[in-house]
PDB file of C-alpha atoms in Angstrom:
ATOM      1  CA  UNK P   1     -10.242   1.103  -1.953  1.00 93.00           C
ATOM      2  CA  UNK P   2      -7.253   0.354   0.312  1.00 96.00           C
ATOM      3  CA  UNK P   3      -3.915  -0.961  -0.966  1.00 96.00           C
ATOM      4  CA  UNK P   4      -1.248  -2.162   1.465  1.00 95.00           C
ATOM      5  CA  UNK P   5       2.441  -1.558   0.884  1.00 94.00           C
ATOM      6  CA  UNK P   6       4.840  -4.209  -0.359  1.00 93.00           C
ATOM      7  CA  UNK P   7       7.214  -5.210   2.448  1.00 92.00           C
ATOM      8  CA  UNK P   8      10.831  -6.041   1.610  1.00 89.00           C
ATOM      9  CA  UNK P   9      13.204  -7.948   3.865  1.00 90.00           C
ATOM     10  CA  UNK P  10      15.760  -5.133   3.650  1.00 85.00           C
ATOM     11  CA  UNK P  11      13.192  -2.872   5.328  1.00 85.00           C
ATOM     12  CA  UNK P  12      11.919  -5.489   7.785  1.00 91.00           C
ATOM     13  CA  UNK P  13      15.328  -6.159   9.324  1.00 92.00           C
ATOM     14  CA  UNK P  14      16.145  -2.605  10.502  1.00 90.00           C
ATOM     15  CA  UNK P  15      12.552  -1.841  11.527  1.00 91.00           C
ATOM     16  CA  UNK P  16      12.198  -5.006  13.612  1.00 94.00           C
ATOM     17  CA  UNK P  17      15.729  -4.617  14.996  1.00 95.00           C
ATOM     18  CA  UNK P  18      14.744  -1.154  16.268  1.00 94.00           C
ATOM     19  CA  UNK P  19      11.479  -2.454  17.725  1.00 95.00           C
ATOM     20  CA  UNK P  20      13.310  -5.261  19.549  1.00 96.00           C
ATOM     21  CA  UNK P  21      16.009  -2.847  20.772  1.00 96.00           C
ATOM     22  CA  UNK P  22      13.420  -0.441  22.183  1.00 95.00           C
ATOM     23  CA  UNK P  23      11.444  -3.320  23.732  1.00 95.00           C
ATOM     24  CA  UNK P  24      14.668  -4.264  25.524  1.00 95.00           C
ATOM     25  CA  UNK P  25      15.065  -0.637  26.628  1.00 94.00           C
ATOM     26  CA  UNK P  26      11.450  -0.671  27.825  1.00 94.00           C
ATOM     27  CA  UNK P  27      12.135  -3.791  29.878  1.00 93.00           C
ATOM     28  CA  UNK P  28      15.223  -2.179  31.458  1.00 93.00           C
ATOM     29  CA  UNK P  29      13.227   0.993  32.182  1.00 92.00           C
ATOM     30  CA  UNK P  30      10.472  -1.064  33.838  1.00 92.00           C
ATOM     31  CA  UNK P  31      12.987  -2.974  35.987  1.00 92.00           C
ATOM     32  CA  UNK P  32      14.709   0.272  36.994  1.00 92.00           C
ATOM     33  CA  UNK P  33      11.358   2.054  37.428  1.00 89.00           C
ATOM     34  CA  UNK P  34      12.384   4.845  35.071  1.00 91.00           C
ATOM     35  CA  UNK P  35       9.156   6.575  34.039  1.00 92.00           C
ATOM     36  CA  UNK P  36      10.901   8.781  31.446  1.00 93.00           C
ATOM     37  CA  UNK P  37      12.660   5.741  29.962  1.00 91.00           C
ATOM     38  CA  UNK P  38       9.380   3.812  29.770  1.00 93.00           C
ATOM     39  CA  UNK P  39       7.558   6.702  28.095  1.00 94.00           C
ATOM     40  CA  UNK P  40      10.336   7.320  25.547  1.00 94.00           C
ATOM     41  CA  UNK P  41      10.658   3.617  24.684  1.00 94.00           C
ATOM     42  CA  UNK P  42       6.880   3.256  24.272  1.00 95.00           C
ATOM     43  CA  UNK P  43       6.694   6.345  22.029  1.00 95.00           C
ATOM     44  CA  UNK P  44       9.453   5.038  19.752  1.00 95.00           C
ATOM     45  CA  UNK P  45       7.953   1.511  19.640  1.00 95.00           C
ATOM     46  CA  UNK P  46       4.534   2.936  18.734  1.00 95.00           C
ATOM     47  CA  UNK P  47       5.985   5.259  16.085  1.00 94.00           C
ATOM     48  CA  UNK P  48       8.077   2.546  14.363  1.00 94.00           C
ATOM     49  CA  UNK P  49       5.322  -0.060  14.701  1.00 94.00           C
ATOM     50  CA  UNK P  50       2.811   2.326  13.134  1.00 93.00           C
ATOM     51  CA  UNK P  51       5.078   2.719  10.096  1.00 92.00           C
ATOM     52  CA  UNK P  52       5.296  -1.058   9.656  1.00 93.00           C
ATOM     53  CA  UNK P  53       1.643  -1.874  10.288  1.00 93.00           C
ATOM     54  CA  UNK P  54      -0.088   1.215   8.862  1.00 93.00           C
ATOM     55  CA  UNK P  55       1.594   2.059   5.562  1.00 95.00           C
ATOM     56  CA  UNK P  56      -1.171   1.996   2.972  1.00 96.00           C
ATOM     57  CA  UNK P  57      -2.580   3.858   0.016  1.00 97.00           C
ATOM     58  CA  UNK P  58      -6.274   4.722  -0.107  1.00 97.00           C
ATOM     59  CA  UNK P  59      -8.232   5.714  -3.193  1.00 96.00           C
ATOM     60  CA  UNK P  60     -11.362   7.527  -2.067  1.00 95.00           C
ATOM     61  CA  UNK P  61     -13.514   9.366  -4.604  1.00 91.00           C
ATOM     62  CA  UNK P  62     -10.995  11.507  -6.529  1.00 94.00           C
ATOM     63  CA  UNK P  63      -8.298  11.478  -3.842  1.00 97.00           C
ATOM     64  CA  UNK P  64      -5.209   9.349  -3.275  1.00 97.00           C
ATOM     65  CA  UNK P  65      -4.431   9.255   0.438  1.00 97.00           C
ATOM     66  CA  UNK P  66      -0.942   8.046   1.339  1.00 97.00           C
ATOM     67  CA  UNK P  67      -0.642   6.836   4.942  1.00 96.00           C
ATOM     68  CA  UNK P  68       2.687   5.949   6.519  1.00 93.00           C
ATOM     69  CA  UNK P  69       2.373   5.507  10.257  1.00 89.00           C
ATOM     70  CA  UNK P  70       0.895   8.732  11.541  1.00 89.00           C
ATOM     71  CA  UNK P  71       1.898  10.732   8.474  1.00 93.00           C
ATOM     72  CA  UNK P  72      -0.678  11.481   5.808  1.00 95.00           C
ATOM     73  CA  UNK P  73      -0.430  12.961   2.322  1.00 95.00           C
ATOM     74  CA  UNK P  74      -3.371  13.636   0.030  1.00 97.00           C
ATOM     75  CA  UNK P  75      -3.136  13.959  -3.759  1.00 96.00           C
ATOM     76  CA  UNK P  76      -6.004  14.837  -6.065  1.00 96.00           C
ATOM     77  CA  UNK P  77      -6.054  12.041  -8.668  1.00 96.00           C
ATOM     78  CA  UNK P  78      -7.002  14.551 -11.379  1.00 95.00           C
ATOM     79  CA  UNK P  79      -3.612  16.270 -10.738  1.00 96.00           C
ATOM     80  CA  UNK P  80      -1.603  13.099 -11.470  1.00 96.00           C
ATOM     81  CA  UNK P  81       0.303  13.432 -14.747  1.00 95.00           C
ATOM     82  CA  UNK P  82       2.296  10.190 -14.890  1.00 95.00           C
ATOM     83  CA  UNK P  83       3.302   7.012 -13.101  1.00 96.00           C
ATOM     84  CA  UNK P  84       6.581   5.176 -13.598  1.00 94.00           C
ATOM     85  CA  UNK P  85       8.438   2.316 -11.955  1.00 93.00           C
ATOM     86  CA  UNK P  86      11.490   3.185  -9.883  1.00 90.00           C
ATOM     87  CA  UNK P  87      13.919   1.625  -7.420  1.00 87.00           C
ATOM     88  CA  UNK P  88      14.994   4.815  -5.697  1.00 77.00           C
ATOM     89  CA  UNK P  89      16.320   3.851  -2.227  1.00 76.00           C
ATOM     90  CA  UNK P  90      15.706   7.244  -0.625  1.00 76.00           C
ATOM     91  CA  UNK P  91      13.116   7.866   2.070  1.00 78.00           C
ATOM     92  CA  UNK P  92       9.513   7.507   0.924  1.00 83.00           C
ATOM     93  CA  UNK P  93       6.212   6.314   2.432  1.00 84.00           C
ATOM     94  CA  UNK P  94       7.042   2.827   1.216  1.00 87.00           C
ATOM     95  CA  UNK P  95       8.260  -0.434   2.748  1.00 89.00           C
ATOM     96  CA  UNK P  96       9.817  -1.693  -0.489  1.00 90.00           C
ATOM     97  CA  UNK P  97      12.535  -0.523  -2.850  1.00 87.00           C
ATOM     98  CA  UNK P  98      10.394  -1.628  -5.821  1.00 90.00           C
ATOM     99  CA  UNK P  99       8.200   1.440  -6.101  1.00 93.00           C
ATOM    100  CA  UNK P 100       6.182   3.540  -8.449  1.00 94.00           C
ATOM    101  CA  UNK P 101       6.735   7.263  -8.709  1.00 94.00           C
ATOM    102  CA  UNK P 102       3.655   9.419  -9.109  1.00 95.00           C
ATOM    103  CA  UNK P 103       4.201  12.819 -10.752  1.00 95.00           C
ATOM    104  CA  UNK P 104       1.498  15.345 -10.008  1.00 95.00           C
ATOM    105  CA  UNK P 105       0.902  19.077 -10.259  1.00 91.00           C
ATOM    106  CA  UNK P 106       3.869  20.805 -11.861  1.00 86.00           C
ATOM    107  CA  UNK P 107       6.981  19.334 -10.221  1.00 90.00           C
ATOM    108  CA  UNK P 108       5.794  17.216  -7.302  1.00 94.00           C
ATOM    109  CA  UNK P 109       6.364  13.481  -6.930  1.00 94.00           C
ATOM    110  CA  UNK P 110       5.461  10.743  -4.455  1.00 94.00           C
ATOM    111  CA  UNK P 111       7.035   7.292  -4.336  1.00 93.00           C
ATOM    112  CA  UNK P 112       4.892   4.447  -3.079  1.00 94.00           C
ATOM    113  CA  UNK P 113       4.854   0.649  -3.275  1.00 94.00           C
ATOM    114  CA  UNK P 114       1.345  -0.812  -3.434  1.00 96.00           C
ATOM    115  CA  UNK P 115       1.341  -4.604  -3.108  1.00 94.00           C
ATOM    116  CA  UNK P 116      -1.246  -4.946  -5.884  1.00 95.00           C
ATOM    117  CA  UNK P 117       0.469  -2.506  -8.238  1.00 94.00           C
ATOM    118  CA  UNK P 118      -1.470  -3.256 -11.434  1.00 93.00           C
ATOM    119  CA  UNK P 119      -4.862  -3.075  -9.676  1.00 96.00           C
ATOM    120  CA  UNK P 120      -3.783   0.189  -8.038  1.00 96.00           C
ATOM    121  CA  UNK P 121      -2.765   1.769 -11.362  1.00 95.00           C
ATOM    122  CA  UNK P 122      -5.939   0.482 -13.035  1.00 95.00           C
ATOM    123  CA  UNK P 123      -8.040   2.082 -10.281  1.00 95.00           C
ATOM    124  CA  UNK P 124      -6.266   5.437 -10.740  1.00 95.00           C
ATOM    125  CA  UNK P 125      -6.676   5.313 -14.526  1.00 94.00           C
ATOM    126  CA  UNK P 126     -10.413   4.606 -14.160  1.00 93.00           C
ATOM    127  CA  UNK P 127     -10.731   7.913 -12.318  1.00 94.00           C
ATOM    128  CA  UNK P 128      -8.336   9.899 -14.526  1.00 92.00           C
ATOM    129  CA  UNK P 129      -7.865   8.503 -18.038  1.00 90.00           C
ATOM    130  CA  UNK P 130      -5.021  10.873 -18.994  1.00 91.00           C
ATOM    131  CA  UNK P 131      -2.485   9.411 -16.550  1.00 93.00           C
ATOM    132  CA  UNK P 132       0.593   8.346 -18.516  1.00 92.00           C
ATOM    133  CA  UNK P 133       2.073   5.034 -17.360  1.00 89.00           C
ATOM    134  CA  UNK P 134       5.753   4.419 -18.132  1.00 84.00           C
ATOM    135  CA  UNK P 135       7.204   1.038 -17.199  1.00 75.00           C
TER     136      UNK P 135
END
């Protein structure tokens, strides 16, 4: 099952500002016939666009797969100890500040922001009943 990320305005503004800025740089590079400039602008546009359009959380068998652009993290659902709500503003594979923090293994955590949060948590708990949920 695939869950998309929530998308907050505070994340949309800088991401789209960067995309527009690099599109402008791409245009200038095309006009000036700067191959290096075109390649660099296209790489950055693709990287930032992939974050915006491809941040999702996939539950497949007993695995939670966290996708953010081209980055991928896999967590065994049986290793998840607890889930709690958080508003930590630090970097995470999330497009929202309203997140859930997943604690797994001994001291590892992942912060994500599934759009359908309750359905996501329900799906995890169906696979692993011992997950503690703290609001």
